[in-house]
Structures are given as C-alpha cells and as structure tokens.
Coordinates of C-alpha atoms in Angstrom, one line a residue:
M14 CA 92.4 143.3 100.0
F15 CA 93.1 142.2 96.4
R16 CA 94.2 145.8 95.6
A17 CA 96.7 145.7 98.5
I18 CA 98.1 142.4 97.4
R19 CA 98.4 143.6 93.7
R20 CA 100.2 146.8 95.0
S21 CA 102.5 144.7 97.2
F22 CA 103.3 142.4 94.3
T23 CA 104.0 145.2 91.8
E24 CA 106.2 147.1 94.2
G25 CA 107.9 143.9 95.2
I26 CA 108.9 143.2 91.7
S27 CA 110.0 146.8 91.3
G28 CA 112.2 146.5 94.4
M29 CA 113.8 143.3 93.0
A30 CA 114.6 145.1 89.8
K31 CA 116.1 148.1 91.6
N32 CA 118.5 145.9 93.6
G33 CA 119.5 143.8 90.6
L34 CA 122.9 142.5 91.8
M35 CA 121.9 142.0 95.4
T36 CA 118.6 140.3 94.2
I37 CA 120.6 137.9 92.0
T38 CA 123.0 137.2 94.9
S39 CA 120.1 136.5 97.2
L40 CA 118.5 134.2 94.6
L41 CA 121.7 132.2 94.2
V42 CA 122.4 131.9 97.9
V43 CA 118.8 130.9 98.8
T44 CA 118.7 128.5 95.9
A45 CA 121.8 126.8 97.1
C46 CA 120.4 126.6 100.7
I47 CA 117.1 125.1 99.5
F48 CA 118.9 122.7 97.2
V49 CA 121.1 121.4 100.0
F50 CA 118.0 121.1 102.1
G51 CA 116.4 119.2 99.3
V52 CA 119.3 116.7 99.1
F53 CA 118.7 115.7 102.7
L54 CA 114.9 115.7 102.2
M55 CA 115.2 113.4 99.2
C56 CA 117.4 111.1 101.3
I57 CA 114.8 111.0 104.0
F58 CA 112.1 110.3 101.4
N59 CA 114.1 107.4 99.9
I60 CA 115.1 105.9 103.3
N61 CA 111.5 106.0 104.4
H62 CA 110.5 104.4 101.1
M63 CA 113.1 101.7 101.5
T64 CA 112.2 101.1 105.1
S65 CA 108.5 100.7 104.1
K66 CA 109.4 98.4 101.3
M67 CA 111.6 96.3 103.6
A68 CA 108.7 96.3 106.1
D69 CA 106.4 94.9 103.4
D70 CA 109.1 92.3 102.4
Y71 CA 110.2 91.6 106.0
Q72 CA 109.2 88.1 107.1
V73 CA 109.8 86.0 110.1
D74 CA 110.3 82.3 109.8
V75 CA 108.7 80.3 112.6
Y76 CA 110.1 76.8 112.6
I77 CA 107.8 74.0 113.8
S78 CA 109.2 71.4 116.1
R79 CA 108.5 67.7 115.4
S80 CA 109.8 66.6 118.7
I81 CA 107.5 65.7 121.6
Q82 CA 107.0 68.7 123.8
L83 CA 105.8 67.5 127.2
D84 CA 106.1 70.9 128.9
D85 CA 107.0 68.8 131.9
D86 CA 110.2 69.0 134.0
S87 CA 109.1 66.5 136.6
I88 CA 110.9 63.3 137.6
S89 CA 108.9 60.1 138.1
V90 CA 110.0 57.8 141.0
F91 CA 108.4 54.4 140.3
V92 CA 107.6 52.3 143.4
K93 CA 107.9 48.6 143.7
R94 CA 105.0 46.6 144.9
D95 CA 105.3 43.2 146.6
A96 CA 102.8 40.9 145.1
N97 CA 102.2 39.3 148.5
A98 CA 101.6 42.7 150.3
D99 CA 98.0 43.8 151.0
D100 CA 96.8 47.4 150.4
V101 CA 97.5 48.5 153.9
A102 CA 101.1 47.4 153.8
Y103 CA 101.5 49.0 150.4
Y104 CA 100.0 52.3 151.7
Y105 CA 102.6 52.3 154.6
A106 CA 105.4 51.6 152.1
L107 CA 104.3 54.5 149.9
N108 CA 104.3 56.9 152.9
E109 CA 107.7 55.7 153.9
I110 CA 109.1 56.2 150.4
K111 CA 107.5 59.7 150.2
T112 CA 109.2 60.6 153.5
L113 CA 112.6 59.5 152.1
I114 CA 112.0 61.4 148.9
M115 CA 111.4 64.6 150.9
G116 CA 114.9 64.0 152.5
V117 CA 116.7 64.0 149.2
P118 CA 118.6 67.3 148.5
N119 CA 117.3 69.5 145.7
V120 CA 113.8 68.0 145.8
N121 CA 111.0 70.5 146.0
V122 CA 109.1 69.1 149.0
S123 CA 106.0 71.2 148.3
D124 CA 105.6 69.5 144.8
I125 CA 105.5 65.8 145.4
N126 CA 102.5 64.1 143.8
F127 CA 101.3 60.5 143.7
V128 CA 100.3 59.2 140.3
D129 CA 98.8 55.7 140.0
S130 CA 99.4 53.6 136.9
Q131 CA 95.9 54.1 135.4
T132 CA 96.2 57.9 135.7
R133 CA 99.6 57.8 134.0
I134 CA 98.3 55.7 131.1
A135 CA 95.2 58.0 130.7
N136 CA 97.5 61.1 130.6
F137 CA 99.7 59.5 128.0
I138 CA 96.8 58.5 125.8
A139 CA 95.4 62.1 125.9
K140 CA 98.5 63.2 124.0
L141 CA 98.0 60.7 121.1
S142 CA 96.2 61.3 117.8
D143 CA 92.9 59.5 117.2
N144 CA 94.6 56.7 115.1
E145 CA 97.3 56.2 117.8
K146 CA 94.7 56.0 120.5
A147 CA 93.0 53.2 118.5
T148 CA 96.3 51.3 118.2
F149 CA 97.7 51.8 121.7
I150 CA 97.5 48.5 123.6
I151 CA 99.2 47.5 126.8
P152 CA 100.4 43.9 126.3
E153 CA 98.8 41.4 128.6
G154 CA 100.9 40.8 131.6
A155 CA 102.7 44.1 131.3
R156 CA 102.9 45.9 134.6
I157 CA 102.8 49.7 135.0
L158 CA 104.0 50.8 138.4
D159 CA 102.6 53.6 140.5
S160 CA 104.9 56.5 141.0
Y161 CA 105.6 59.8 142.7
T162 CA 106.4 62.8 140.5
V163 CA 108.8 65.4 142.0
T164 CA 110.2 68.6 140.8
L165 CA 113.7 70.0 141.6
S166 CA 114.7 73.3 143.0
N167 CA 117.8 73.2 140.8
P168 CA 117.1 71.4 137.5
A169 CA 120.8 71.7 136.5
A170 CA 121.6 69.1 139.2
K171 CA 119.0 66.6 137.9
I172 CA 121.4 63.7 137.3
E173 CA 122.7 63.7 140.9
A174 CA 119.1 64.0 142.3
M175 CA 117.9 61.1 140.1
R176 CA 120.8 59.0 141.4
L177 CA 119.9 59.7 145.0
L178 CA 116.3 59.0 144.4
G179 CA 117.1 55.7 142.7
Q180 CA 119.0 54.6 145.9
I181 CA 115.8 54.8 148.1
N182 CA 114.7 51.4 149.3
G183 CA 111.5 50.3 147.5
V184 CA 112.1 52.5 144.4
S185 CA 112.1 50.5 141.1
E186 CA 113.5 53.1 138.8
V187 CA 113.7 56.9 138.3
L188 CA 112.9 58.5 134.9
D189 CA 112.5 62.0 133.7
A190 CA 109.3 63.0 131.8
E191 CA 110.7 62.3 128.3
E192 CA 112.1 58.9 129.4
A193 CA 108.8 58.0 131.0
H194 CA 106.9 59.0 127.8
H195 CA 109.2 56.9 125.6
R196 CA 108.8 53.9 127.9
L197 CA 105.0 54.0 127.7
A198 CA 105.1 54.6 123.9
T199 CA 107.4 51.6 123.4
L200 CA 105.2 49.4 125.6
G201 CA 102.0 50.4 123.9
G202 CA 103.3 50.0 120.4
V203 CA 103.1 53.6 119.2
T204 CA 105.9 56.0 118.0
A205 CA 107.6 58.0 120.7
G206 CA 107.8 60.9 118.3
L207 CA 105.0 62.8 116.5
S208 CA 103.0 60.8 114.1
D209 CA 102.1 62.5 110.8
E210 CA 98.5 62.8 112.0
K211 CA 99.5 64.4 115.3
Y212 CA 102.0 66.7 113.5
E213 CA 99.2 68.0 111.3
E214 CA 97.1 68.7 114.4
I215 CA 100.1 70.6 115.9
K216 CA 100.6 72.6 112.7
A217 CA 96.9 73.7 112.8
L218 CA 97.1 74.6 116.5
L219 CA 100.3 76.6 116.0
L220 CA 98.8 78.4 113.1
A221 CA 95.8 79.4 115.2
D222 CA 98.1 80.6 118.0
I223 CA 100.2 82.7 115.5
E224 CA 97.0 84.3 114.2
K225 CA 96.1 85.4 117.7
I226 CA 99.2 87.6 118.0
G227 CA 98.1 91.2 117.4
N228 CA 101.1 92.3 115.3
I229 CA 100.8 89.5 112.8
D230 CA 99.4 90.1 109.3
V231 CA 97.0 87.1 109.3
D232 CA 96.4 87.6 105.5
N233 CA 100.0 87.1 104.7
I234 CA 101.1 83.9 106.5
G235 CA 102.9 81.3 104.3
F236 CA 104.2 77.8 104.8
V237 CA 107.6 76.5 103.8
N238 CA 108.2 72.7 103.5
G239 CA 111.5 72.0 105.2
K240 CA 112.3 69.0 102.9
E241 CA 111.7 71.0 99.8
K242 CA 113.8 73.9 101.1
F243 CA 116.7 71.6 102.0
K244 CA 116.4 69.9 98.5
K245 CA 116.5 73.3 96.8
F246 CA 119.5 74.3 98.9
K247 CA 121.4 71.2 97.9
S248 CA 120.5 71.7 94.2
E249 CA 122.5 75.0 94.2
L250 CA 125.7 73.3 95.6
T251 CA 128.6 71.9 93.7
E252 CA 129.5 68.2 93.9
E253 CA 132.3 69.0 96.2
E254 CA 130.1 71.0 98.5
L255 CA 127.4 68.2 98.5
K256 CA 129.9 65.8 100.1
D257 CA 129.6 67.7 103.4
F258 CA 125.8 66.9 103.4
E259 CA 126.0 63.2 102.7
G260 CA 124.2 61.1 105.2
L261 CA 122.1 63.9 106.6
P262 CA 118.3 63.3 106.9
E263 CA 116.0 64.9 104.3
D264 CA 114.0 66.6 107.1
L265 CA 117.1 68.3 108.5
I266 CA 115.4 71.7 108.0
P267 CA 112.1 71.9 109.9
D268 CA 108.9 73.1 108.3
A269 CA 108.1 76.7 109.0
Y270 CA 105.4 79.4 108.8
T271 CA 106.5 82.7 107.3
V272 CA 104.7 85.6 108.8
S273 CA 104.7 89.4 108.2
L274 CA 104.5 92.0 110.9
K275 CA 102.2 95.0 110.8
D276 CA 104.5 97.2 112.9
L277 CA 108.3 96.7 112.8
S278 CA 108.8 99.0 115.8
I279 CA 107.6 96.3 118.1
A280 CA 109.2 93.4 116.2
D281 CA 111.3 92.3 119.2
E282 CA 108.2 91.9 121.3
T283 CA 106.4 90.0 118.6
I284 CA 109.3 87.7 118.0
A285 CA 109.4 87.0 121.7
E286 CA 105.7 86.1 121.7
L287 CA 106.3 83.7 118.7
E288 CA 109.2 82.0 120.5
A289 CA 107.0 81.4 123.5
L290 CA 104.4 79.4 121.6
S291 CA 104.2 75.7 122.0
H292 CA 105.9 73.5 119.3
V293 CA 108.1 76.3 118.0
E294 CA 111.6 75.1 117.5
S295 CA 113.1 78.5 116.7
V296 CA 112.3 81.9 115.1
E297 CA 114.5 83.3 112.4
N298 CA 114.5 87.0 111.4
S299 CA 116.7 89.8 110.1
R300 CA 115.7 92.4 112.6
E301 CA 119.3 93.6 112.7
L302 CA 119.0 94.9 109.1
I303 CA 115.9 96.9 110.0
S304 CA 117.6 98.4 113.0
V305 CA 120.4 99.6 110.7
I306 CA 117.9 101.2 108.4
D307 CA 116.1 102.9 111.3
S308 CA 119.4 104.2 112.7
L309 CA 120.4 105.5 109.4
K310 CA 117.0 107.3 109.0
D311 CA 117.4 108.9 112.5
I312 CA 120.9 110.1 111.6
V313 CA 119.8 111.6 108.3
Q314 CA 116.9 113.3 109.9
K315 CA 119.0 114.8 112.7
I316 CA 121.6 116.1 110.2
S317 CA 118.9 117.5 108.0
I318 CA 117.5 119.5 110.9
W319 CA 120.8 121.2 111.6
I320 CA 121.5 121.7 107.9
I321 CA 118.1 123.4 107.5
V322 CA 118.7 125.6 110.5
A323 CA 122.2 126.6 109.4
F324 CA 121.2 127.4 105.8
A325 CA 118.0 129.1 106.8
L326 CA 120.0 131.5 109.0
V327 CA 122.3 132.2 106.0
S328 CA 119.3 132.8 103.8
L329 CA 117.7 135.1 106.3
F330 CA 120.9 137.1 106.6
I331 CA 121.2 137.5 102.8
I332 CA 117.6 138.3 102.1
S333 CA 117.4 140.7 105.1
N334 CA 120.4 142.6 103.7
T335 CA 118.8 142.7 100.2
I336 CA 115.6 144.2 101.6
K337 CA 117.6 146.6 103.8
L338 CA 119.0 148.2 100.6
T339 CA 115.5 148.8 99.3
V340 CA 114.3 150.0 102.7
H341 CA 117.3 152.3 103.1
N342 CA 116.8 153.9 99.7
R343 CA 113.1 154.5 100.5
R344 CA 113.5 155.5 104.1
K345 CA 112.4 159.1 103.5
E346 CA 109.4 157.9 101.6
I347 CA 108.6 155.5 104.5
N348 CA 108.9 158.4 107.0
I349 CA 106.5 160.6 105.0
M350 CA 104.0 157.7 104.6
K351 CA 104.1 157.2 108.4
Y352 CA 103.6 160.9 109.1
V353 CA 100.5 161.0 106.8
G354 CA 99.0 158.0 108.6
A355 CA 100.0 155.0 106.5
T356 CA 99.7 151.8 108.6
D357 CA 102.7 149.5 109.2
S358 CA 101.1 146.7 107.2
Y359 CA 100.6 149.0 104.2
I360 CA 104.2 150.0 104.3
R361 CA 105.6 146.5 105.1
G362 CA 103.6 144.7 102.4
P363 CA 105.7 145.4 99.4
F364 CA 109.0 144.5 101.2
I365 CA 107.6 141.2 102.6
M366 CA 106.3 140.4 99.1
E367 CA 109.7 141.1 97.7
G368 CA 111.2 138.7 100.1
I369 CA 108.6 136.0 99.4
L370 CA 109.1 136.4 95.7
I371 CA 112.9 135.9 96.1
G372 CA 112.2 132.8 98.3
V373 CA 109.7 131.3 95.9
L374 CA 111.8 132.0 92.8
S375 CA 114.8 130.4 94.6
A376 CA 112.6 127.4 95.4
V377 CA 111.6 126.9 91.8
L378 CA 115.2 127.2 90.6
A379 CA 116.3 124.7 93.4
F380 CA 113.5 122.3 92.3
F381 CA 114.7 122.2 88.7
I382 CA 118.3 121.7 89.8
S383 CA 117.2 118.9 92.1
Q384 CA 115.3 117.2 89.3
W385 CA 118.2 117.4 86.9
T386 CA 120.6 116.1 89.6
Y387 CA 118.3 113.3 90.7
D388 CA 117.5 112.1 87.2
G389 CA 121.2 112.0 86.4
L390 CA 121.8 109.9 89.6
M391 CA 119.0 107.5 88.7
A392 CA 120.4 107.1 85.2
A393 CA 123.9 106.3 86.6
I394 CA 122.4 103.8 88.9
S395 CA 120.3 102.2 86.2
S396 CA 123.4 101.8 84.0
S397 CA 125.4 100.3 86.9
A398 CA 126.2 96.6 86.7
S399 CA 126.3 96.3 90.5
S400 CA 123.5 94.2 91.9
F401 CA 123.6 96.3 95.1
T402 CA 122.8 99.5 93.3
A403 CA 120.2 97.8 91.2
N404 CA 118.3 96.6 94.2
L405 CA 118.4 99.9 96.1
G406 CA 114.7 100.5 95.3
L407 CA 115.0 104.3 95.0
M408 CA 111.9 106.3 94.3
K409 CA 111.3 107.8 90.9
F410 CA 111.3 111.6 90.8
S411 CA 107.7 111.5 89.5
S412 CA 106.8 110.0 92.9
L413 CA 108.3 112.7 95.1
W414 CA 108.3 115.9 93.0
S415 CA 105.0 117.2 94.5
K416 CA 106.2 116.8 98.1
L417 CA 109.6 118.2 97.2
L418 CA 108.2 121.3 95.4
T419 CA 105.7 122.0 98.2
A420 CA 108.5 121.8 100.8
Y421 CA 110.7 124.1 98.7
V422 CA 108.1 126.7 98.2
I423 CA 107.0 126.8 101.8
L424 CA 110.6 127.0 103.0
G425 CA 111.5 129.7 100.5
G426 CA 108.4 131.8 101.2
V427 CA 108.8 131.6 105.0
I428 CA 112.5 132.5 104.8
G429 CA 111.8 135.4 102.5
A430 CA 108.9 136.8 104.5
F431 CA 110.7 136.4 107.8
G432 CA 113.9 138.0 106.4
S433 CA 112.0 140.9 105.0
S434 CA 110.1 141.5 108.3
I435 CA 113.4 141.7 110.2
S436 CA 114.8 144.3 107.8
V437 CA 111.8 146.6 107.6
R438 CA 110.9 146.7 111.3
R439 CA 113.5 149.3 112.4
Y440 CA 112.4 151.8 109.8
L441 CA 108.8 151.7 110.9
N442 CA 109.6 153.2 114.3
V443 CA 109.4 156.9 113.4

C-alpha cells in the first residue's frame, strides 16, 4: 500500500512538472477560489463569534412593580343594613339585591359571590406584611359592610356598569378591587401601597419565580437599584437638560433584576414568561439587535454556499483540464497498461494524486494570502479612531487559523481528487 502511495506521489509530482504552465494556471485559479471561499468562511466565524459574545453579554431587565397587584378584576357592591332589621329581613333584602344585580347589563350572572365583612377583612390582612398585620386595627365604631362581588363580561364598560349597580335600592356604594383595598387600608391605618418589608418579600418571591424559568442562567442574575440608576443618569446630564427632570421622584425608575439567557433562539418565549410573572412592571430587552445579527449570519451562510459551489465548479473545470493534458499525453501508455492487466486504481492513482497535490498546494497558498489580508485588516481596524470598529470584537487570526487551514486543505484536496477522477475516467475504458 505504501509503495503504491509513494509511486502515485512521485508520478503526481512528475505530471505537475510536465504540465508546468497549466499546473501554474490551475494553482492560481484554485488558490483564488479557495481564498474567496475563505473570505466568507472568516466572515461566518466572526459573525458566530460576535453572536456568541453578544449572547454572553445579552441581558434582560425585569423591572419590579411597587404597586399593589391584586390580580382581581371584581367589583364590590356594598349592601346597606338597617339597624332595626332582623337577620331574616336582612336575608330577604340580600336576595332581592342579588336578583337586581343579575338584571344589570354586562354583569356575569354566573360569578356573583357574597362576601361578609369579616371575610373581607381577613382576605385583606392576608396580603399584609407581618409588621403591618400587627399594626392593622379597625377603629372602634367603624362599620364594614357585607357585599356582593361581581365580574363583568366586558371590563371596558366598567364605569357604566358601576353606575347602574350603584342605583340599585339597598346598595351603599360600588367600588372596584383597588378602591376597596385602599378603603380598608386607610380605615386600618396602614399604607395602601407596598411597605418596605412587603416589598422585600415580593422581591424574594419574584427572584424565586425567575429562577424557575428553564432558559434563565440562575448563576448570572443581578440586581439594579432604580434610585441609583436614575441618580447616575442625571449625573451625566447638563444643567439645561436637568431642568426637564425637576420635581420628578427619585424612585422614577423601578428596581430591576438583570438576567441572562441560556439560549437566545427562544428569547421571545422566555421574555413572555418573565412578563407573565406577578409583580413585574415591564421587561426591557434588545432582542431586535440579536435578530439582526442572526439574519446577517443566515445571509452570509447562504451566499457562502453559492460562492463555494460556483468556485468549486470552476476549480473542477480547471483541474480536470490540467489532468486531461497529462492523461492525453500518456494515453498510449495507459492503453498498454490496461492490456497487460493493470487495474484501474493502479492507473488512476498518480493522476488523482496530482490533482490532490494541486488542491493542497493551492490551499496552502490561499491560507498565507488570507493570513496576510486578515492581519492587515485587523491592523487597520486597531488604528481606527472609530468606536464602532474598535468594538467589533473580531477574532484574532491565531484563534481561527487551525479551522481555516483544515477547511482549505479539505476543500482543495476534494476538488483536486474529484477533478482528476473526472478526467481520467474516459481513458480507462479500453
């Protein structure tokens, strides 16, 4: 086997020398083809590198809401109670009011629930922090009314529905969930918003919910204080620009968790999951930039495929014609070898080796040309004063040379071997 390879190698070199001008032409053409292929290959390497780098740096800001989130779209219809009426009379009054509520347009008749005053207070207290629970006291003599809670078929028409409910005889007042919450908070002497203690509880719960999302890198979750962020933002403004922010609260920008994603291809789904979490005010991300990079990568890859195909065909044509000259000059020798019993592989070996050698030599030449061109481009970028070019994050040639050389040699060798096989085939049919 080694003897056959040595013979093919020796005769391949001899064939290249005999077809000097055509061999040089083949080398130049194939080198040019491989170099153009390499340009697109290096573009793909760098775009993949930049995409990966952006993926590592890509963060999503999950802003935390400090407002009370009741997750309740119900309306409370508070019922008057005559102090002189007994329980039986009050019971009939309640049934009559419920019947009238069912007759109000837009009310969902299947979702009308009675809530007594004690249950309402207990539900409210459950939403408080431990300190707030200890300080929550209903003043002596204060009266909390029983109520019906209703939901609407069309929440957009809430104001009209509340007006009609308020006109029902025996109804004291009609409040939505937020108004009812504020009324109890004021009555019990606690803040209607989130206390600092409750806010810390919510932050911990939200963090736990974020960590449960599968595409979140739980080891790379940060926290940004909104007040400090707003203060830093204002410190970078001029005195004239600062006038536009006078009178604004220091907590204008909410606190936020910054999270990194494991897989950017499902970023949209992950962002939707984050937005659906409780106590999330908004989610800020730069997914559009990633989409642009992904689109650019797809375009470059598609163009590269067509470039490779086109120049590979040109290379095959040139190499096959080069080998044809050698085969044509030795056609009588090939015929004699066939008649004396030489196998096709024995005859074909030197010609295929010649094609492979042309391809590999072209690959090496293209590699050094690529290195010289790439290093020159990197030097030009490094000397540029542009912040954009300085932040491109291109790979160093030392990081991609092994992949590039491997691809060049494989492409050159395959083109050379295939081109030679095409040329020698017709002369083997004796």
